[in-house]
mmCIF file of C-alpha atoms and ligand atoms in Angstrom:
data_model
loop_
_atom_site.group_PDB
_atom_site.id
_atom_site.type_symbol
_atom_site.label_atom_id
_atom_site.label_comp_id
_atom_site.label_asym_id
_atom_site.label_seq_id
_atom_site.Cartn_x
_atom_site.Cartn_y
_atom_site.Cartn_z
ATOM 1 C CA UNK A 1 -0.229 -0.126 -0.179
ATOM 2 C CA UNK A 2 1.120 3.366 -0.930
ATOM 3 C CA UNK A 3 -0.231 6.764 0.656
ATOM 4 C CA UNK A 4 -2.686 8.513 -2.375
ATOM 5 C CA UNK A 5 -3.564 12.215 -1.910
ATOM 6 C CA UNK A 6 -6.260 14.073 -4.494
ATOM 7 C CA UNK A 7 -7.979 17.105 -3.569
ATOM 8 C CA UNK A 8 -9.912 19.426 -5.320
ATOM 9 C CA UNK A 9 -11.866 22.245 -4.854
ATOM 10 C CA UNK A 10 -11.586 26.197 -6.229
ATOM 11 C CA UNK A 11 -10.912 29.099 -4.550
ATOM 12 C CA UNK A 12 -14.537 31.106 -4.326
ATOM 13 C CA UNK A 13 -15.913 27.272 -4.109
ATOM 14 C CA UNK A 14 -17.735 25.882 -1.593
ATOM 15 C CA UNK A 15 -14.923 23.977 -0.577
ATOM 16 C CA UNK A 16 -11.723 22.617 -0.552
ATOM 17 C CA UNK A 17 -11.427 18.641 -0.190
ATOM 18 C CA UNK A 18 -8.458 15.763 0.263
ATOM 19 C CA UNK A 19 -8.954 12.159 -0.037
ATOM 20 C CA UNK A 20 -5.939 10.724 1.341
ATOM 21 C CA UNK A 21 -5.439 6.195 0.696
ATOM 22 C CA UNK A 22 -3.044 3.578 2.234
ATOM 23 C CA UNK A 23 -3.262 5.028 5.405
ATOM 24 C CA UNK A 24 -2.630 2.658 8.089
ATOM 25 C CA UNK A 25 -5.121 2.303 11.114
ATOM 26 C CA UNK A 26 -5.472 3.753 15.269
ATOM 27 C CA UNK A 27 -2.661 6.469 13.387
ATOM 28 C CA UNK A 28 -4.109 9.177 16.588
ATOM 29 C CA UNK A 29 -4.417 12.472 14.738
ATOM 30 C CA UNK A 30 -5.190 16.594 16.970
ATOM 31 C CA UNK A 31 -8.193 18.225 15.442
ATOM 32 C CA UNK A 32 -6.308 21.149 17.042
ATOM 33 C CA UNK A 33 -2.825 20.838 15.634
ATOM 34 C CA UNK A 34 -4.240 20.361 12.198
ATOM 35 C CA UNK A 35 -5.529 23.429 12.601
ATOM 36 C CA UNK A 36 -2.763 24.984 13.909
ATOM 37 C CA UNK A 37 -0.777 24.312 9.826
ATOM 38 C CA UNK A 38 -4.448 26.031 8.648
ATOM 39 C CA UNK A 39 -3.664 28.989 10.723
ATOM 40 C CA UNK A 40 -0.188 29.207 10.207
ATOM 41 C CA UNK A 41 -0.304 28.641 6.311
ATOM 42 C CA UNK A 42 -2.964 32.226 6.333
ATOM 43 C CA UNK A 43 -0.298 34.218 8.754
ATOM 44 C CA UNK A 44 3.021 36.553 7.404
ATOM 45 C CA UNK A 45 3.516 39.439 7.240
ATOM 46 C CA UNK A 46 2.641 40.266 3.116
ATOM 47 C CA UNK A 47 -0.921 38.652 3.342
ATOM 48 C CA UNK A 48 -3.638 40.042 2.000
ATOM 49 C CA UNK A 49 -7.337 40.540 4.801
ATOM 50 C CA UNK A 50 -8.798 37.262 2.927
ATOM 51 C CA UNK A 51 -6.787 35.589 5.239
ATOM 52 C CA UNK A 52 -8.092 36.756 7.669
ATOM 53 C CA UNK A 53 -11.658 36.573 6.180
ATOM 54 C CA UNK A 54 -11.340 32.707 6.001
ATOM 55 C CA UNK A 55 -9.967 31.512 9.189
ATOM 56 C CA UNK A 56 -9.990 27.674 7.833
ATOM 57 C CA UNK A 57 -10.458 24.644 10.215
ATOM 58 C CA UNK A 58 -10.653 20.993 8.954
ATOM 59 C CA UNK A 59 -12.893 18.620 8.981
ATOM 60 C CA UNK A 60 -12.830 14.734 9.213
ATOM 61 C CA UNK A 61 -16.198 13.670 6.633
ATOM 62 C CA UNK A 62 -14.836 9.703 6.777
ATOM 63 C CA UNK A 63 -12.198 7.276 7.330
ATOM 64 C CA UNK A 64 -11.443 9.590 10.981
ATOM 65 C CA UNK A 65 -13.450 6.933 14.668
ATOM 66 C CA UNK A 66 -12.172 8.938 17.697
ATOM 67 C CA UNK A 67 -9.282 10.974 16.392
ATOM 68 C CA UNK A 68 -8.345 7.611 14.746
ATOM 69 C CA UNK A 69 -7.461 6.746 11.251
ATOM 70 C CA UNK A 70 -9.732 3.726 9.877
ATOM 71 C CA UNK A 71 -6.940 1.779 8.077
ATOM 72 C CA UNK A 72 -10.145 3.049 5.501
ATOM 73 C CA UNK A 73 -9.621 6.200 2.846
ATOM 74 C CA UNK A 74 -9.812 9.306 4.576
ATOM 75 C CA UNK A 75 -11.819 12.691 3.560
ATOM 76 C CA UNK A 76 -10.922 16.622 4.577
ATOM 77 C CA UNK A 77 -12.940 19.299 3.553
ATOM 78 C CA UNK A 78 -11.223 23.140 4.299
ATOM 79 C CA UNK A 79 -14.717 25.726 3.533
ATOM 80 C CA UNK A 80 -14.153 28.622 1.887
ATOM 81 C CA UNK A 81 -15.951 30.859 4.127
ATOM 82 C CA UNK A 82 -15.102 34.038 1.241
ATOM 83 C CA UNK A 83 -18.336 31.048 -0.692
ATOM 84 C CA UNK A 84 -20.849 33.531 1.126
ATOM 85 C CA UNK A 85 -20.192 35.861 -1.275
ATOM 86 C CA UNK A 86 -19.910 34.323 -4.452
ATOM 87 C CA UNK A 87 -23.087 32.103 -3.559
ATOM 88 C CA UNK A 88 -24.155 33.631 -7.398
ATOM 89 C CA UNK A 89 -20.604 33.216 -9.027
ATOM 90 C CA UNK A 90 -19.481 30.113 -7.911
ATOM 91 C CA UNK A 91 -22.123 27.873 -7.797
ATOM 92 C CA UNK A 92 -21.785 24.528 -8.847
ATOM 93 C CA UNK A 93 -25.316 24.548 -10.608
ATOM 94 C CA UNK A 94 -26.812 27.755 -13.516
ATOM 95 C CA UNK A 95 -28.048 30.395 -10.415
ATOM 96 C CA UNK A 96 -31.428 31.437 -9.533
ATOM 97 C CA UNK A 97 -32.540 34.783 -9.704
ATOM 98 C CA UNK A 98 -30.732 38.286 -10.422
ATOM 99 C CA UNK A 99 -26.617 38.013 -10.501
ATOM 100 C CA UNK A 100 -26.031 39.293 -7.329
ATOM 101 C CA UNK A 101 -22.694 39.238 -5.484
ATOM 102 C CA UNK A 102 -18.714 38.722 -6.356
ATOM 103 C CA UNK A 103 -18.067 36.763 -9.470
ATOM 104 C CA UNK A 104 -20.302 37.845 -11.797
ATOM 105 C CA UNK A 105 -19.117 39.480 -14.556
ATOM 106 C CA UNK A 106 -17.092 37.445 -17.224
ATOM 107 C CA UNK A 107 -12.566 38.254 -16.740
ATOM 108 C CA UNK A 108 -11.107 39.221 -19.398
ATOM 109 C CA UNK A 109 -7.919 40.608 -18.129
ATOM 110 C CA UNK A 110 -5.021 37.625 -17.821
ATOM 111 C CA UNK A 111 -2.035 38.498 -15.407
ATOM 112 C CA UNK A 112 1.344 38.129 -16.591
ATOM 113 C CA UNK A 113 2.337 35.033 -14.523
ATOM 114 C CA UNK A 114 -1.080 33.470 -14.068
ATOM 115 C CA UNK A 115 -3.033 30.806 -15.195
ATOM 116 C CA UNK A 116 -5.348 33.588 -16.589
ATOM 117 C CA UNK A 117 -4.198 33.043 -20.744
ATOM 118 C CA UNK A 118 -2.947 29.038 -21.366
ATOM 119 C CA UNK A 119 -5.827 28.062 -19.374
ATOM 120 C CA UNK A 120 -8.744 29.996 -21.018
ATOM 121 C CA UNK A 121 -6.963 28.593 -24.539
ATOM 122 C CA UNK A 122 -6.407 24.923 -23.270
ATOM 123 C CA UNK A 123 -9.506 24.774 -21.716
ATOM 124 C CA UNK A 124 -11.532 27.104 -24.088
ATOM 125 C CA UNK A 125 -13.537 29.068 -21.313
ATOM 126 C CA UNK A 126 -14.730 32.226 -22.549
ATOM 127 C CA UNK A 127 -14.100 33.361 -18.616
ATOM 128 C CA UNK A 128 -10.500 33.811 -16.732
ATOM 129 C CA UNK A 129 -11.447 32.614 -13.667
ATOM 130 C CA UNK A 130 -12.260 29.090 -14.846
ATOM 131 C CA UNK A 131 -9.212 28.442 -15.129
ATOM 132 C CA UNK A 132 -7.820 30.521 -11.448
ATOM 133 C CA UNK A 133 -10.297 29.579 -9.463
ATOM 134 C CA UNK A 134 -7.646 27.021 -9.386
ATOM 135 C CA UNK A 135 -5.043 28.185 -10.424
ATOM 136 C CA UNK A 136 -5.484 30.089 -7.729
ATOM 137 C CA UNK A 137 -2.457 28.394 -4.404
ATOM 138 C CA UNK A 138 -5.698 28.658 -2.188
ATOM 139 C CA UNK A 139 -6.439 24.984 -2.394
ATOM 140 C CA UNK A 140 -2.541 24.480 -0.784
ATOM 141 C CA UNK A 141 -5.219 25.138 2.790
ATOM 142 C CA UNK A 142 -5.885 20.642 1.779
ATOM 143 C CA UNK A 143 -2.365 20.151 1.214
ATOM 144 C CA UNK A 144 -1.727 22.182 4.124
ATOM 145 C CA UNK A 145 -4.102 19.680 6.145
ATOM 146 C CA UNK A 146 -3.355 16.226 4.268
ATOM 147 C CA UNK A 147 1.042 17.516 5.550
ATOM 148 C CA UNK A 148 -0.575 17.904 8.800
ATOM 149 C CA UNK A 149 -1.456 14.328 8.750
ATOM 150 C CA UNK A 150 1.529 12.541 7.031
ATOM 151 C CA UNK A 151 3.570 15.333 10.255
ATOM 152 C CA UNK A 152 1.424 13.127 12.447
ATOM 153 C CA UNK A 153 2.961 9.282 10.863
ATOM 154 C CA UNK A 154 6.366 10.657 10.661
ATOM 155 C CA UNK A 155 6.294 11.446 14.435
ATOM 156 C CA UNK A 156 5.608 7.679 15.357
ATOM 157 C CA UNK A 157 9.064 6.944 13.880
ATOM 158 C CA UNK A 158 11.075 9.848 15.243
ATOM 159 C CA UNK A 159 10.786 11.865 12.518
ATOM 160 C CA UNK A 160 10.283 15.806 12.766
ATOM 161 C CA UNK A 161 10.406 17.715 9.342
ATOM 162 C CA UNK A 162 10.053 22.597 9.772
ATOM 163 C CA UNK A 163 10.198 25.351 6.702
ATOM 164 C CA UNK A 164 10.671 28.216 7.194
ATOM 165 C CA UNK A 165 11.714 31.999 5.201
ATOM 166 C CA UNK A 166 14.989 32.209 4.538
ATOM 167 C CA UNK A 167 14.946 35.337 1.416
ATOM 168 C CA UNK A 168 12.044 37.432 0.815
ATOM 169 C CA UNK A 169 12.212 39.956 -2.405
ATOM 170 C CA UNK A 170 16.640 39.839 -1.803
ATOM 171 C CA UNK A 171 16.486 40.299 1.992
ATOM 172 C CA UNK A 172 17.275 37.894 5.058
ATOM 173 C CA UNK A 173 17.300 39.434 7.876
ATOM 174 C CA UNK A 174 13.564 39.886 9.241
ATOM 175 C CA UNK A 175 13.155 43.215 9.802
ATOM 176 C CA UNK A 176 14.992 43.648 6.197
ATOM 177 C CA UNK A 177 11.904 40.921 5.011
ATOM 178 C CA UNK A 178 9.440 43.253 6.244
ATOM 179 C CA UNK A 179 10.745 46.514 5.192
ATOM 180 C CA UNK A 180 11.024 44.743 1.505
ATOM 181 C CA UNK A 181 7.111 44.323 1.677
ATOM 182 C CA UNK A 182 6.216 47.661 2.924
ATOM 183 C CA UNK A 183 8.181 49.481 -0.118
ATOM 184 C CA UNK A 184 6.792 46.747 -2.596
ATOM 185 C CA UNK A 185 3.213 47.322 -0.927
ATOM 186 C CA UNK A 186 3.697 51.360 -1.542
ATOM 187 C CA UNK A 187 4.541 51.150 -4.394
ATOM 188 C CA UNK A 188 1.770 48.392 -5.475
ATOM 189 C CA UNK A 189 4.169 45.488 -5.943
ATOM 190 C CA UNK A 190 5.056 42.090 -5.250
ATOM 191 C CA UNK A 191 7.685 40.142 -3.704
ATOM 192 C CA UNK A 192 8.639 36.202 -3.680
ATOM 193 C CA UNK A 193 11.624 34.525 -2.031
ATOM 194 C CA UNK A 194 13.082 31.539 -0.772
ATOM 195 C CA UNK A 195 12.536 28.836 2.169
ATOM 196 C CA UNK A 196 13.503 26.140 3.091
ATOM 197 C CA UNK A 197 12.774 23.227 4.478
ATOM 198 C CA UNK A 198 14.466 20.360 7.346
ATOM 199 C CA UNK A 199 13.482 16.713 8.074
ATOM 200 C CA UNK A 200 15.565 14.972 11.307
ATOM 201 C CA UNK A 201 15.761 11.609 12.308
ATOM 202 C CA UNK A 202 15.209 10.220 9.184
ATOM 203 C CA UNK A 203 17.133 6.498 8.546
ATOM 204 C CA UNK A 204 19.554 6.077 6.093
ATOM 205 C CA UNK A 205 17.753 4.470 3.102
ATOM 206 C CA UNK A 206 14.220 6.352 2.493
ATOM 207 C CA UNK A 207 14.254 6.699 -1.164
ATOM 208 C CA UNK A 208 15.979 4.438 -4.210
ATOM 209 C CA UNK A 209 18.611 4.464 -6.747
ATOM 210 C CA UNK A 210 16.518 1.708 -8.514
ATOM 211 C CA UNK A 211 15.063 4.255 -10.722
ATOM 212 C CA UNK A 212 14.175 7.642 -11.743
ATOM 213 C CA UNK A 213 10.816 8.172 -9.633
ATOM 214 C CA UNK A 214 11.803 6.055 -6.952
ATOM 215 C CA UNK A 215 14.911 9.016 -5.996
ATOM 216 C CA UNK A 216 13.858 11.520 -3.367
ATOM 217 C CA UNK A 217 15.181 13.939 -4.881
ATOM 218 C CA UNK A 218 13.362 14.271 -7.881
ATOM 219 C CA UNK A 219 9.905 13.160 -5.252
ATOM 220 C CA UNK A 220 11.002 16.829 -3.615
ATOM 221 C CA UNK A 221 11.360 18.135 -6.702
ATOM 222 C CA UNK A 222 8.053 17.284 -8.411
ATOM 223 C CA UNK A 223 6.430 17.542 -4.955
ATOM 224 C CA UNK A 224 8.429 21.753 -4.151
ATOM 225 C CA UNK A 225 7.515 22.220 -8.872
ATOM 226 C CA UNK A 226 4.447 21.408 -7.813
ATOM 227 C CA UNK A 227 3.142 24.579 -5.156
ATOM 228 C CA UNK A 228 2.372 27.428 -7.370
ATOM 229 C CA UNK A 229 4.762 29.934 -7.841
ATOM 230 C CA UNK A 230 8.001 27.280 -7.340
ATOM 231 C CA UNK A 231 10.332 27.577 -9.814
ATOM 232 C CA UNK A 232 13.627 26.448 -8.632
ATOM 233 C CA UNK A 233 14.580 23.626 -5.881
ATOM 234 C CA UNK A 234 17.837 22.709 -4.021
ATOM 235 C CA UNK A 235 19.191 20.194 -2.362
ATOM 236 C CA UNK A 236 21.134 20.933 -0.464
ATOM 237 C CA UNK A 237 24.300 23.605 -1.442
ATOM 238 C CA UNK A 238 22.432 23.252 -5.224
ATOM 239 C CA UNK A 239 23.750 25.152 -7.207
ATOM 240 C CA UNK A 240 26.221 26.127 -5.204
ATOM 241 C CA UNK A 241 27.944 22.303 -5.893
ATOM 242 C CA UNK A 242 28.326 22.691 -10.021
ATOM 243 C CA UNK A 243 31.429 25.339 -8.762
ATOM 244 C CA UNK A 244 33.022 23.891 -6.543
ATOM 245 C CA UNK A 245 35.379 20.990 -6.144
ATOM 246 C CA UNK A 246 34.767 17.993 -5.412
ATOM 247 C CA UNK A 247 36.589 18.051 -2.250
ATOM 248 C CA UNK A 248 34.765 20.721 -1.111
ATOM 249 C CA UNK A 249 30.909 19.436 -2.481
ATOM 250 C CA UNK A 250 31.067 16.150 -0.717
ATOM 251 C CA UNK A 251 30.620 14.708 3.330
ATOM 252 C CA UNK A 252 33.440 12.779 4.457
ATOM 253 C CA UNK A 253 32.259 9.594 6.891
ATOM 254 C CA UNK A 254 33.798 9.854 10.050
ATOM 255 C CA UNK A 255 34.282 6.077 12.355
ATOM 256 C CA UNK A 256 30.239 6.373 13.402
ATOM 257 C CA UNK A 257 29.268 6.917 10.266
ATOM 258 C CA UNK A 258 28.416 10.588 11.112
ATOM 259 C CA UNK A 259 29.666 12.373 7.938
ATOM 260 C CA UNK A 260 32.079 16.238 8.259
ATOM 261 C CA UNK A 261 29.621 18.162 6.587
ATOM 262 C CA UNK A 262 26.617 18.089 5.424
ATOM 263 C CA UNK A 263 26.092 19.297 2.152
ATOM 264 C CA UNK A 264 24.406 16.508 0.164
ATOM 265 C CA UNK A 265 21.482 17.872 2.578
ATOM 266 C CA UNK A 266 21.385 14.107 4.010
ATOM 267 C CA UNK A 267 20.339 12.957 0.034
ATOM 268 C CA UNK A 268 22.613 10.727 -1.893
ATOM 269 C CA UNK A 269 21.780 8.541 -5.882
ATOM 270 C CA UNK A 270 18.315 9.384 -4.416
ATOM 271 C CA UNK A 271 18.165 7.711 -0.499
ATOM 272 C CA UNK A 272 18.314 9.789 2.459
ATOM 273 C CA UNK A 273 21.988 9.168 3.774
ATOM 274 C CA UNK A 274 20.566 9.491 7.557
ATOM 275 C CA UNK A 275 22.065 12.916 7.969
ATOM 276 C CA UNK A 276 19.690 16.315 7.805
ATOM 277 C CA UNK A 277 17.471 16.570 5.237
ATOM 278 C CA UNK A 278 17.646 19.511 3.717
ATOM 279 C CA UNK A 279 15.952 21.512 0.912
ATOM 280 C CA UNK A 280 14.870 24.937 -0.428
ATOM 281 C CA UNK A 281 12.470 26.481 -2.706
ATOM 282 C CA UNK A 282 12.339 29.495 -4.696
ATOM 283 C CA UNK A 283 9.604 31.137 -5.507
ATOM 284 C CA UNK A 284 8.849 33.558 -7.676
ATOM 285 C CA UNK A 285 7.007 37.083 -7.476
ATOM 286 C CA UNK A 286 2.780 37.176 -7.355
ATOM 287 C CA UNK A 287 1.637 37.837 -10.451
ATOM 288 C CA UNK A 288 -0.981 39.758 -9.021
ATOM 289 C CA UNK A 289 -0.374 43.371 -9.300
ATOM 290 C CA UNK A 290 -1.726 46.229 -7.376
ATOM 291 C CA UNK A 291 -0.515 48.251 -10.264
ATOM 292 C CA UNK A 292 -1.773 45.939 -12.591
ATOM 293 C CA UNK A 293 0.891 45.087 -15.354
ATOM 294 C CA UNK A 294 0.171 45.449 -19.098
ATOM 295 C CA UNK A 295 -2.120 41.984 -21.228
ATOM 296 C CA UNK A 296 -4.481 42.495 -23.453
ATOM 297 C CA UNK A 297 -8.688 42.328 -23.140
ATOM 298 C CA UNK A 298 -9.872 38.945 -24.606
ATOM 299 C CA UNK A 299 -13.295 40.546 -25.281
ATOM 300 C CA UNK A 300 -11.484 43.116 -27.873
ATOM 301 C CA UNK A 301 -8.190 42.332 -28.257
ATOM 302 C CA UNK A 302 -6.694 46.346 -27.492
ATOM 303 C CA UNK A 303 -4.145 46.634 -24.646
ATOM 304 C CA UNK A 304 -4.918 46.939 -21.454
ATOM 305 C CA UNK A 305 -4.150 46.493 -17.644
ATOM 306 C CA UNK A 306 -4.469 43.046 -16.106
ATOM 307 C CA UNK A 307 -6.919 42.138 -13.153
ATOM 308 C CA UNK A 308 -6.712 43.631 -10.234
ATOM 309 C CA UNK A 309 -7.871 41.504 -7.888
ATOM 310 C CA UNK A 310 -7.261 40.970 -3.600
ATOM 311 C CA UNK A 311 -4.051 39.335 -3.380
ATOM 312 C CA UNK A 312 -0.783 39.009 -1.026
ATOM 313 C CA UNK A 313 1.940 41.454 -1.824
ATOM 314 C CA UNK A 314 4.556 38.388 -0.548
ATOM 315 C CA UNK A 315 3.477 34.340 0.386
ATOM 316 C CA UNK A 316 7.051 33.124 1.063
ATOM 317 C CA UNK A 317 5.457 32.543 4.908
ATOM 318 C CA UNK A 318 3.412 30.716 3.292
ATOM 319 C CA UNK A 319 4.836 28.940 0.921
ATOM 320 C CA UNK A 320 7.096 27.549 4.107
ATOM 321 C CA UNK A 321 3.998 25.799 5.134
ATOM 322 C CA UNK A 322 3.340 24.517 2.185
ATOM 323 C CA UNK A 323 6.601 23.642 1.088
ATOM 324 C CA UNK A 324 7.240 22.252 4.959
ATOM 325 C CA UNK A 325 3.845 19.880 3.982
ATOM 326 C CA UNK A 326 4.573 18.878 0.345
ATOM 327 C CA UNK A 327 8.225 17.114 1.919
ATOM 328 C CA UNK A 328 6.181 15.663 5.015
ATOM 329 C CA UNK A 329 3.952 14.046 2.561
ATOM 330 C CA UNK A 330 6.588 12.333 0.499
ATOM 331 C CA UNK A 331 9.016 11.399 3.356
ATOM 332 C CA UNK A 332 5.551 9.853 4.598
ATOM 333 C CA UNK A 333 5.637 8.257 1.364
ATOM 334 C CA UNK A 334 8.666 7.129 1.007
ATOM 335 C CA UNK A 335 7.940 5.656 5.252
ATOM 336 C CA UNK A 336 5.515 4.070 4.212
ATOM 337 C CA UNK A 337 6.467 2.183 1.092
ATOM 338 C CA UNK A 338 9.383 1.268 3.084
ATOM 339 C CA UNK A 339 8.461 0.201 6.313
ATOM 340 C CA UNK A 340 4.555 -1.029 5.838
ATOM 341 C CA UNK A 341 1.731 -2.452 7.096
ATOM 342 C CA UNK A 342 -1.935 -1.948 7.615
ATOM 343 C CA UNK A 343 -1.533 -0.389 11.574
ATOM 344 C CA UNK A 344 0.255 2.148 12.779
ATOM 345 C CA UNK A 345 2.296 -0.521 14.864
ATOM 346 C CA UNK A 346 3.586 -2.765 12.373
ATOM 347 C CA UNK A 347 4.455 0.059 11.051
ATOM 348 C CA UNK A 348 6.799 1.186 14.022
ATOM 349 C CA UNK A 349 7.935 -2.376 14.606
ATOM 350 C CA UNK A 350 8.547 -2.587 10.979
ATOM 351 C CA UNK A 351 11.425 0.870 11.913
ATOM 352 C CA UNK A 352 12.632 -0.814 14.644
ATOM 353 C CA UNK A 353 13.339 -3.405 13.622
ATOM 354 C CA UNK A 354 15.317 -2.039 10.395
ATOM 355 C CA UNK A 355 17.394 0.189 13.086
ATOM 356 C CA UNK A 356 18.202 -2.371 14.844
ATOM 357 C CA UNK A 357 19.932 -3.788 11.375
ATOM 358 C CA UNK A 358 21.733 -0.646 10.673
ATOM 359 C CA UNK A 359 24.859 0.745 12.938
ATOM 360 C CA UNK A 360 23.066 4.120 12.550
ATOM 361 C CA UNK A 361 21.157 6.104 15.787
ATOM 362 C CA UNK A 362 18.918 9.228 14.475
ATOM 363 C CA UNK A 363 19.748 12.597 14.345
HETATM 364 C C1 FMN B 401 1.080 30.615 -0.442
HETATM 365 C C2 FMN B 401 0.928 30.524 -2.355
HETATM 366 C C3 FMN B 401 0.339 31.983 -1.829
HETATM 367 C C4 FMN B 401 0.509 32.886 -3.108
HETATM 368 N N1 FMN B 401 -1.092 34.024 -2.952
HETATM 369 C C5 FMN B 401 -1.015 34.421 -4.532
HETATM 370 C C6 FMN B 401 -1.794 35.724 -4.558
HETATM 371 O O1 FMN B 401 -2.533 35.775 -3.151
HETATM 372 N N2 FMN B 401 -1.964 36.326 -5.340
HETATM 373 C C7 FMN B 401 -0.920 35.744 -6.494
HETATM 374 O O2 FMN B 401 -1.414 36.316 -7.364
HETATM 375 N N3 FMN B 401 -0.304 34.472 -7.141
HETATM 376 C C8 FMN B 401 -0.644 34.035 -5.842
HETATM 377 N N4 FMN B 401 0.063 32.431 -5.569
HETATM 378 C C9 FMN B 401 1.150 32.415 -6.877
HETATM 379 C C10 FMN B 401 -0.048 31.622 -7.866
HETATM 380 O O3 FMN B 401 -0.765 31.380 -7.382
HETATM 381 C C11 FMN B 401 0.770 31.996 -9.002
HETATM 382 O O4 FMN B 401 2.093 32.509 -9.572
HETATM 383 C C12 FMN B 401 0.506 30.829 -9.854
HETATM 384 O O5 FMN B 401 -0.898 30.058 -9.657
HETATM 385 C C13 FMN B 401 0.862 30.800 -11.293
HETATM 386 O O6 FMN B 401 1.380 29.640 -11.602
HETATM 387 P P1 FMN B 401 2.964 29.425 -11.647
HETATM 388 O O7 FMN B 401 4.102 30.261 -10.918
HETATM 389 O O8 FMN B 401 4.282 27.854 -10.539
HETATM 390 O O9 FMN B 401 3.528 30.068 -12.708
HETATM 391 C C14 FMN B 401 0.120 32.103 -4.636
HETATM 392 C C15 FMN B 401 1.309 31.126 -4.291
HETATM 393 C C16 FMN B 401 1.068 30.525 -2.735
HETATM 394 C C17 FMN B 401 2.028 29.071 -2.522
#
């Protein structure tokens, strides 16, 4: 059994949905912990008032009884509270009555850098909203909820995963990051940045060199590049390794199997090597600018300014939480692949037996 994750949901539709399959039975989940991660995703200095509006909370529709997984598909829901303003505009069925609320007029002003232009061309939409609603990063909320479940599973194995922002708009210190966001906001512009996710307690041997799709670094790159606005992923010293000599690039092995350095970021040949996992993701500046970029009105073919919709100045802090969830999900998937078991106790026992076989202590 491998872990599976399917999500659905539009940004201003009634709700976001995730179905998680392959989880062992008996895994204890804590609603407060899942909601805490949802809140972390919504916080951050550069976020728009929408985040205050939503106050995300998880609902569980299936797969859980009295706080423990049943070994059946786990169905999670995060409602879009903002939907109350869009009940006509985002109605699943042809709406009755006069148009009212938001989303009543077609959007025809594609934003450079968003899904808008390629999305309407690809799917033959005549309203950019039909593309942007799903392309929006709003549905990262249910990915964060799934990540919280993955972190609960990993915690049973002594593995902790944590993400943080390391750079916003080229600034690195907290005060500098805030100043960069203030300056961008004043100029009605947006920023990107870099986040870092670290994981500790990983045993050597998660992932495999046997084939491309089994490689941990390949999976991490796909998972992180799968997040909106992520344009580059780096494992360990990443790009910088290309500029060094071998003697400055690898991590020498000491008696006891500890490493002298961790330039590889805990991954060799597509497997964890027992060191801390270190992975970074770079985010481009958000495409919705309050001072819109030049575009074309798709209704007329004439030059126009791109759509302006309530939007964040930067979402790097949110990305740190979303990236943490994505990395946790991939690690949990590989842990379930390696250790298996229908019940959480089976998974924990297989992990313990493996640790007994290899001369390695968690770090
Ligand atoms: C957590 C998070 C929040 C985001 N918030 C916004 C936003 O408020 N406004 C915006 O224009 N883009 C936002 N984005 C980025 C867009 O969703 C993204 O740029 C767009 O879907 C196009 O995809 P691409 O950047 O991967 O090409 C956000 C991305 C993430 C990860």
